[in-house]
mmCIF file of C-alpha atoms in Angstrom:
data_model
loop_
_atom_site.group_PDB
_atom_site.id
_atom_site.type_symbol
_atom_site.label_atom_id
_atom_site.label_comp_id
_atom_site.label_asym_id
_atom_site.label_seq_id
_atom_site.Cartn_x
_atom_site.Cartn_y
_atom_site.Cartn_z
ATOM 1 C CA GLY A 1 255.803 -38.640 -48.637
ATOM 2 C CA GLN A 2 256.434 -41.912 -46.968
ATOM 3 C CA ASN A 3 258.833 -43.819 -46.966
ATOM 4 C CA ILE A 4 260.091 -46.342 -45.115
ATOM 5 C CA ASP A 5 262.346 -49.512 -45.493
ATOM 6 C CA GLN A 6 263.065 -53.315 -44.322
ATOM 7 C CA PRO A 7 264.684 -56.455 -45.456
ATOM 8 C CA THR A 8 262.271 -58.006 -47.129
ATOM 9 C CA GLU A 9 262.952 -61.663 -45.776
ATOM 10 C CA MET A 10 266.176 -62.646 -42.894
ATOM 11 C CA THR A 11 267.275 -66.445 -41.848
ATOM 12 C CA ALA A 12 268.907 -67.195 -38.611
ATOM 13 C CA THR A 13 269.634 -70.641 -36.613
ATOM 14 C CA GLU A 14 268.316 -70.732 -33.417
ATOM 15 C CA GLY A 15 270.708 -69.517 -30.279
ATOM 16 C CA ALA A 16 271.731 -66.563 -32.668
ATOM 17 C CA ILE A 17 271.560 -62.966 -33.110
ATOM 18 C CA VAL A 18 270.187 -61.171 -35.560
ATOM 19 C CA GLN A 19 269.407 -57.214 -36.867
ATOM 20 C CA ILE A 20 266.579 -56.296 -38.488
ATOM 21 C CA ASN A 21 266.778 -52.895 -39.643
ATOM 22 C CA CYS A 22 264.323 -49.996 -41.199
ATOM 23 C CA THR A 23 264.852 -46.554 -42.618
ATOM 24 C CA TYR A 24 262.488 -44.383 -43.401
ATOM 25 C CA GLN A 25 262.416 -40.874 -44.528
ATOM 26 C CA THR A 26 258.613 -39.195 -43.530
ATOM 27 C CA SER A 27 257.963 -35.419 -43.922
ATOM 28 C CA GLY A 28 257.846 -35.610 -39.453
ATOM 29 C CA PHE A 29 259.002 -37.840 -37.078
ATOM 30 C CA ASN A 30 257.891 -38.574 -34.109
ATOM 31 C CA GLY A 31 258.420 -41.721 -33.131
ATOM 32 C CA LEU A 32 259.153 -45.421 -34.348
ATOM 33 C CA PHE A 33 257.529 -48.688 -33.603
ATOM 34 C CA TRP A 34 258.828 -52.096 -33.895
ATOM 35 C CA TYR A 35 255.485 -55.339 -33.929
ATOM 36 C CA GLN A 36 255.947 -58.890 -34.470
ATOM 37 C CA GLN A 37 252.615 -60.265 -36.571
ATOM 38 C CA HIS A 38 253.098 -64.510 -37.138
ATOM 39 C CA ALA A 39 251.582 -65.533 -39.932
ATOM 40 C CA GLY A 40 247.540 -64.779 -40.338
ATOM 41 C CA GLU A 41 247.808 -63.043 -37.441
ATOM 42 C CA ALA A 42 247.119 -59.470 -35.579
ATOM 43 C CA PRO A 43 250.363 -56.981 -35.277
ATOM 44 C CA THR A 44 251.506 -57.305 -31.536
ATOM 45 C CA PHE A 45 253.453 -54.909 -29.676
ATOM 46 C CA LEU A 46 257.932 -55.052 -29.370
ATOM 47 C CA SER A 47 259.158 -51.366 -28.415
ATOM 48 C CA TYR A 48 258.736 -47.808 -29.104
ATOM 49 C CA ASN A 49 261.232 -45.018 -29.449
ATOM 50 C CA VAL A 50 260.710 -41.570 -30.233
ATOM 51 C CA LEU A 51 264.465 -40.817 -27.887
ATOM 52 C CA ASP A 52 267.391 -41.769 -30.064
ATOM 53 C CA GLY A 53 269.379 -44.958 -28.907
ATOM 54 C CA LEU A 54 268.946 -48.271 -27.421
ATOM 55 C CA GLU A 55 266.097 -49.348 -25.945
ATOM 56 C CA GLU A 56 266.379 -52.686 -24.203
ATOM 57 C CA LYS A 57 263.319 -55.655 -23.679
ATOM 58 C CA GLY A 58 264.772 -59.034 -22.353
ATOM 59 C CA ARG A 59 265.561 -60.589 -25.527
ATOM 60 C CA PHE A 60 264.603 -57.394 -27.536
ATOM 61 C CA SER A 61 266.270 -54.107 -28.409
ATOM 62 C CA SER A 62 265.859 -51.571 -30.446
ATOM 63 C CA PHE A 63 268.243 -48.435 -31.131
ATOM 64 C CA LEU A 64 267.534 -45.200 -32.958
ATOM 65 C CA SER A 65 269.490 -42.145 -34.334
ATOM 66 C CA ARG A 66 266.464 -39.544 -35.619
ATOM 67 C CA SER A 67 269.566 -37.764 -37.931
ATOM 68 C CA LYS A 68 270.365 -40.750 -39.723
ATOM 69 C CA GLY A 69 266.543 -42.459 -40.103
ATOM 70 C CA TYR A 70 267.769 -45.401 -38.928
ATOM 71 C CA SER A 71 266.673 -47.818 -36.703
ATOM 72 C CA TYR A 72 267.569 -51.677 -35.810
ATOM 73 C CA LEU A 73 266.130 -53.807 -33.758
ATOM 74 C CA LEU A 74 267.378 -57.156 -31.709
ATOM 75 C CA LEU A 75 266.268 -60.380 -30.683
ATOM 76 C CA LYS A 76 269.138 -62.180 -29.453
ATOM 77 C CA GLU A 77 269.063 -65.914 -27.642
ATOM 78 C CA LEU A 78 266.830 -66.553 -31.050
ATOM 79 C CA GLN A 79 264.111 -69.748 -30.475
ATOM 80 C CA MET A 80 261.962 -70.911 -33.537
ATOM 81 C CA LYS A 81 258.912 -68.889 -32.617
ATOM 82 C CA ASP A 82 261.079 -65.699 -33.145
ATOM 83 C CA SER A 83 260.386 -66.401 -37.000
ATOM 84 C CA ALA A 84 257.571 -64.412 -37.562
ATOM 85 C CA SER A 85 257.090 -60.945 -40.116
ATOM 86 C CA TYR A 86 258.462 -57.783 -37.441
ATOM 87 C CA LEU A 87 257.012 -54.823 -38.747
ATOM 88 C CA CYS A 88 258.781 -51.431 -38.485
ATOM 89 C CA ALA A 89 256.647 -48.216 -38.282
ATOM 90 C CA VAL A 90 256.521 -45.074 -37.917
ATOM 91 C CA TYR A 91 253.718 -42.143 -36.115
ATOM 92 C CA SER A 92 254.915 -38.367 -38.387
ATOM 93 C CA GLY A 93 253.359 -35.338 -38.836
ATOM 94 C CA ALA A 94 252.737 -32.880 -35.949
ATOM 95 C CA GLY A 95 249.797 -33.992 -34.389
ATOM 96 C CA SER A 96 249.175 -36.947 -36.460
ATOM 97 C CA TYR A 97 248.271 -40.618 -34.844
ATOM 98 C CA GLN A 98 248.784 -41.975 -38.025
ATOM 99 C CA LEU A 99 251.049 -45.473 -37.739
ATOM 100 C CA THR A 100 252.502 -45.674 -41.460
ATOM 101 C CA PHE A 101 254.302 -48.723 -41.209
ATOM 102 C CA GLY A 102 256.869 -51.143 -43.894
ATOM 103 C CA LYS A 103 256.311 -54.197 -45.261
ATOM 104 C CA GLY A 104 257.614 -55.718 -42.505
ATOM 105 C CA THR A 105 261.078 -58.412 -42.796
ATOM 106 C CA LYS A 106 260.217 -62.001 -42.706
ATOM 107 C CA LEU A 107 262.483 -63.579 -40.595
ATOM 108 C CA SER A 108 262.222 -67.535 -40.759
ATOM 109 C CA VAL A 109 264.190 -68.991 -37.016
ATOM 110 C CA ILE A 110 266.135 -72.752 -38.779
ATOM 111 C CA PRO A 111 267.542 -75.623 -35.797
ATOM 112 C CA ASP B 1 245.175 -61.395 -25.315
ATOM 113 C CA SER B 2 245.437 -58.002 -26.558
ATOM 114 C CA GLY B 3 242.240 -57.107 -25.678
ATOM 115 C CA VAL B 4 240.755 -55.890 -29.095
ATOM 116 C CA THR B 5 237.937 -57.937 -30.543
ATOM 117 C CA GLN B 6 236.172 -57.872 -34.175
ATOM 118 C CA THR B 7 234.233 -60.005 -35.866
ATOM 119 C CA PRO B 8 233.862 -61.843 -38.020
ATOM 120 C CA LYS B 9 237.041 -64.062 -38.532
ATOM 121 C CA HIS B 10 235.654 -64.652 -41.666
ATOM 122 C CA LEU B 11 233.910 -63.450 -44.635
ATOM 123 C CA ILE B 12 232.813 -65.077 -47.652
ATOM 124 C CA THR B 13 231.384 -62.855 -50.548
ATOM 125 C CA ALA B 14 230.682 -62.563 -53.843
ATOM 126 C CA THR B 15 231.158 -58.460 -55.992
ATOM 127 C CA GLY B 16 229.329 -56.259 -55.301
ATOM 128 C CA GLN B 17 228.302 -56.834 -52.228
ATOM 129 C CA ARG B 18 228.125 -55.155 -48.941
ATOM 130 C CA VAL B 19 230.076 -56.761 -45.535
ATOM 131 C CA THR B 20 229.564 -54.533 -42.428
ATOM 132 C CA LEU B 21 232.977 -55.295 -39.844
ATOM 133 C CA ARG B 22 232.768 -54.443 -36.514
ATOM 134 C CA CYS B 23 235.507 -54.119 -33.804
ATOM 135 C CA SER B 24 235.297 -53.250 -30.240
ATOM 136 C CA PRO B 25 239.008 -51.572 -28.740
ATOM 137 C CA ARG B 26 240.479 -52.293 -25.055
ATOM 138 C CA SER B 27 238.214 -50.705 -22.865
ATOM 139 C CA GLY B 28 238.995 -47.582 -21.537
ATOM 140 C CA ASP B 29 240.636 -46.619 -25.334
ATOM 141 C CA LEU B 30 239.160 -43.276 -27.179
ATOM 142 C CA SER B 31 240.642 -44.071 -30.678
ATOM 143 C CA VAL B 32 240.009 -47.398 -33.023
ATOM 144 C CA TYR B 33 241.961 -47.491 -36.028
ATOM 145 C CA TRP B 34 241.871 -49.886 -39.540
ATOM 146 C CA TYR B 35 243.536 -50.940 -41.442
ATOM 147 C CA GLN B 36 243.503 -53.666 -44.889
ATOM 148 C CA GLN B 37 246.547 -56.200 -45.200
ATOM 149 C CA SER B 38 246.748 -57.630 -48.647
ATOM 150 C CA LEU B 39 249.450 -60.515 -49.656
ATOM 151 C CA ASP B 40 252.186 -58.073 -51.049
ATOM 152 C CA GLN B 41 250.525 -55.533 -48.948
ATOM 153 C CA GLY B 42 251.499 -54.219 -45.863
ATOM 154 C CA LEU B 43 249.123 -53.279 -43.179
ATOM 155 C CA GLN B 44 247.594 -50.018 -44.899
ATOM 156 C CA PHE B 45 246.319 -47.492 -42.671
ATOM 157 C CA LEU B 46 242.463 -46.362 -43.955
ATOM 158 C CA ILE B 47 240.228 -44.619 -40.863
ATOM 159 C CA GLN B 48 240.490 -43.587 -37.564
ATOM 160 C CA TYR B 49 238.020 -42.459 -34.917
ATOM 161 C CA TYR B 50 238.516 -40.914 -31.565
ATOM 162 C CA ASN B 51 236.032 -40.826 -29.505
ATOM 163 C CA GLY B 52 233.361 -41.043 -32.495
ATOM 164 C CA GLU B 53 234.731 -38.385 -34.360
ATOM 165 C CA GLU B 54 236.960 -38.929 -37.640
ATOM 166 C CA ARG B 55 240.407 -37.985 -36.438
ATOM 167 C CA ALA B 56 241.962 -39.001 -39.892
ATOM 168 C CA LYS B 57 242.128 -40.360 -42.961
ATOM 169 C CA GLY B 58 244.195 -42.428 -44.691
ATOM 170 C CA ASN B 59 244.542 -44.911 -48.225
ATOM 171 C CA ILE B 60 240.667 -45.175 -47.967
ATOM 172 C CA LEU B 61 238.095 -46.190 -50.984
ATOM 173 C CA GLU B 62 234.907 -43.880 -51.338
ATOM 174 C CA ARG B 63 233.076 -47.744 -51.472
ATOM 175 C CA PHE B 64 234.869 -47.540 -47.528
ATOM 176 C CA SER B 65 232.925 -45.515 -44.744
ATOM 177 C CA ALA B 66 233.227 -46.149 -40.878
ATOM 178 C CA GLN B 67 232.027 -44.422 -37.908
ATOM 179 C CA GLN B 68 232.561 -45.441 -34.293
ATOM 180 C CA PHE B 69 229.321 -45.238 -31.934
ATOM 181 C CA PRO B 70 228.924 -43.836 -28.315
ATOM 182 C CA ASP B 71 230.417 -46.920 -26.887
ATOM 183 C CA LEU B 72 233.298 -46.361 -28.929
ATOM 184 C CA HIS B 73 232.513 -48.706 -30.561
ATOM 185 C CA SER B 74 233.585 -49.136 -34.559
ATOM 186 C CA GLU B 75 231.859 -50.852 -37.941
ATOM 187 C CA LEU B 76 233.587 -50.463 -41.051
ATOM 188 C CA ASN B 77 231.398 -51.284 -44.316
ATOM 189 C CA LEU B 78 232.958 -51.896 -47.879
ATOM 190 C CA SER B 79 230.311 -52.176 -50.638
ATOM 191 C CA SER B 80 230.432 -52.338 -54.029
ATOM 192 C CA LEU B 81 233.006 -55.541 -53.280
ATOM 193 C CA GLU B 82 235.486 -56.214 -55.770
ATOM 194 C CA LEU B 83 238.203 -59.495 -56.009
ATOM 195 C CA GLY B 84 240.146 -57.141 -55.218
ATOM 196 C CA ASP B 85 238.907 -56.269 -52.050
ATOM 197 C CA SER B 86 240.047 -59.778 -50.484
ATOM 198 C CA ALA B 87 242.277 -58.815 -47.611
ATOM 199 C CA LEU B 88 242.947 -59.415 -43.547
ATOM 200 C CA TYR B 89 241.153 -56.178 -42.253
ATOM 201 C CA PHE B 90 243.125 -54.845 -39.017
ATOM 202 C CA CYS B 91 240.734 -52.524 -36.386
ATOM 203 C CA ALA B 92 243.210 -50.852 -33.376
ATOM 204 C CA SER B 93 242.987 -49.774 -29.980
ATOM 205 C CA SER B 94 244.905 -47.023 -28.267
ATOM 206 C CA ALA B 95 243.948 -45.087 -25.367
ATOM 207 C CA GLY B 96 244.469 -41.533 -28.115
ATOM 208 C CA THR B 97 245.238 -39.558 -25.580
ATOM 209 C CA SER B 98 249.115 -37.994 -25.660
ATOM 210 C CA GLY B 99 250.065 -38.257 -29.514
ATOM 211 C CA VAL B 100 252.633 -39.699 -29.307
ATOM 212 C CA SER B 101 253.862 -42.327 -27.458
ATOM 213 C CA ASP B 102 249.974 -43.781 -28.087
ATOM 214 C CA THR B 103 251.024 -47.475 -28.699
ATOM 215 C CA GLN B 104 248.480 -49.180 -30.949
ATOM 216 C CA TYR B 105 246.456 -52.906 -29.572
ATOM 217 C CA PHE B 106 245.699 -55.156 -32.963
ATOM 218 C CA GLY B 107 242.374 -56.883 -32.802
ATOM 219 C CA PRO B 108 242.964 -60.665 -34.361
ATOM 220 C CA GLY B 109 241.974 -59.299 -37.666
ATOM 221 C CA THR B 110 239.378 -60.571 -40.430
ATOM 222 C CA ARG B 111 240.126 -62.665 -43.451
ATOM 223 C CA LEU B 112 237.623 -61.465 -45.679
ATOM 224 C CA THR B 113 237.525 -62.980 -48.980
ATOM 225 C CA VAL B 114 234.865 -61.643 -52.249
ATOM 226 C CA LEU B 115 234.695 -64.856 -55.310
#
C-alpha cells in the first residue's frame, strides 16, 4: 500500500521561512515531487528529488532522505502569494508512471 | 500556462447523466493522466494513457472510462453520474519517455457539479 503524510495546515508570517514535511511509506520508490496548488487551480510543478540531499531552486528548496522515507519543502522569504496547498507526491514501483499524492498542506501566509 | 488544455471549464448536470471531459496534452507529450480531486480528498489518480494505449489504472470506477486518440488528445467519460462524482477533474501530461524523471504538467481542470 501507499501512505503519504503531510500536515493538514500551517501558518507562517510574510518574510519568514517555513518547512513543510512529508513522510511516505510506499511499496517502491522512484522519486518524489512537490507541487503547489492555489485554491481551485491546477497543481504546478515545484521540484523533483530522486537522490538524497537538498535541491535548491530560488526561494524554494526540497530535501529527501530515502532511508527515512522523509522529505521536506523549504520556502524562504515568504510572500503572500505563497499561500496555497503544497502537495507531496511519490513515484513508486518499477516501471510505474503512477504518482501517489498526499492530501496536501494548506499554507497560510499572514502579514 | 502549462500547455495542457481542458474543456469544458465547468459542467453542471443531473444524476444519472453522462458527460465527456476533454484534454489536449502539451505539444510532444505522449502520456496523459486523469485525476479526480474532491473537497475532502487529495488528488486521486484515475488512469494513464501512453501513445494511445492504457498504461496504468488507479481508483477508477467502472462507470468511468477513458481513451486517447491518434492525435494524442484524451477524453474521460463519466456515466450514470452520482452526487458524489462532483469534483475537479484534472488532466496532466508528460513526455512519458524516461519514467522516473517524467514530470507531469497539469491542465486547468474541469469542475463537475452533479445536481
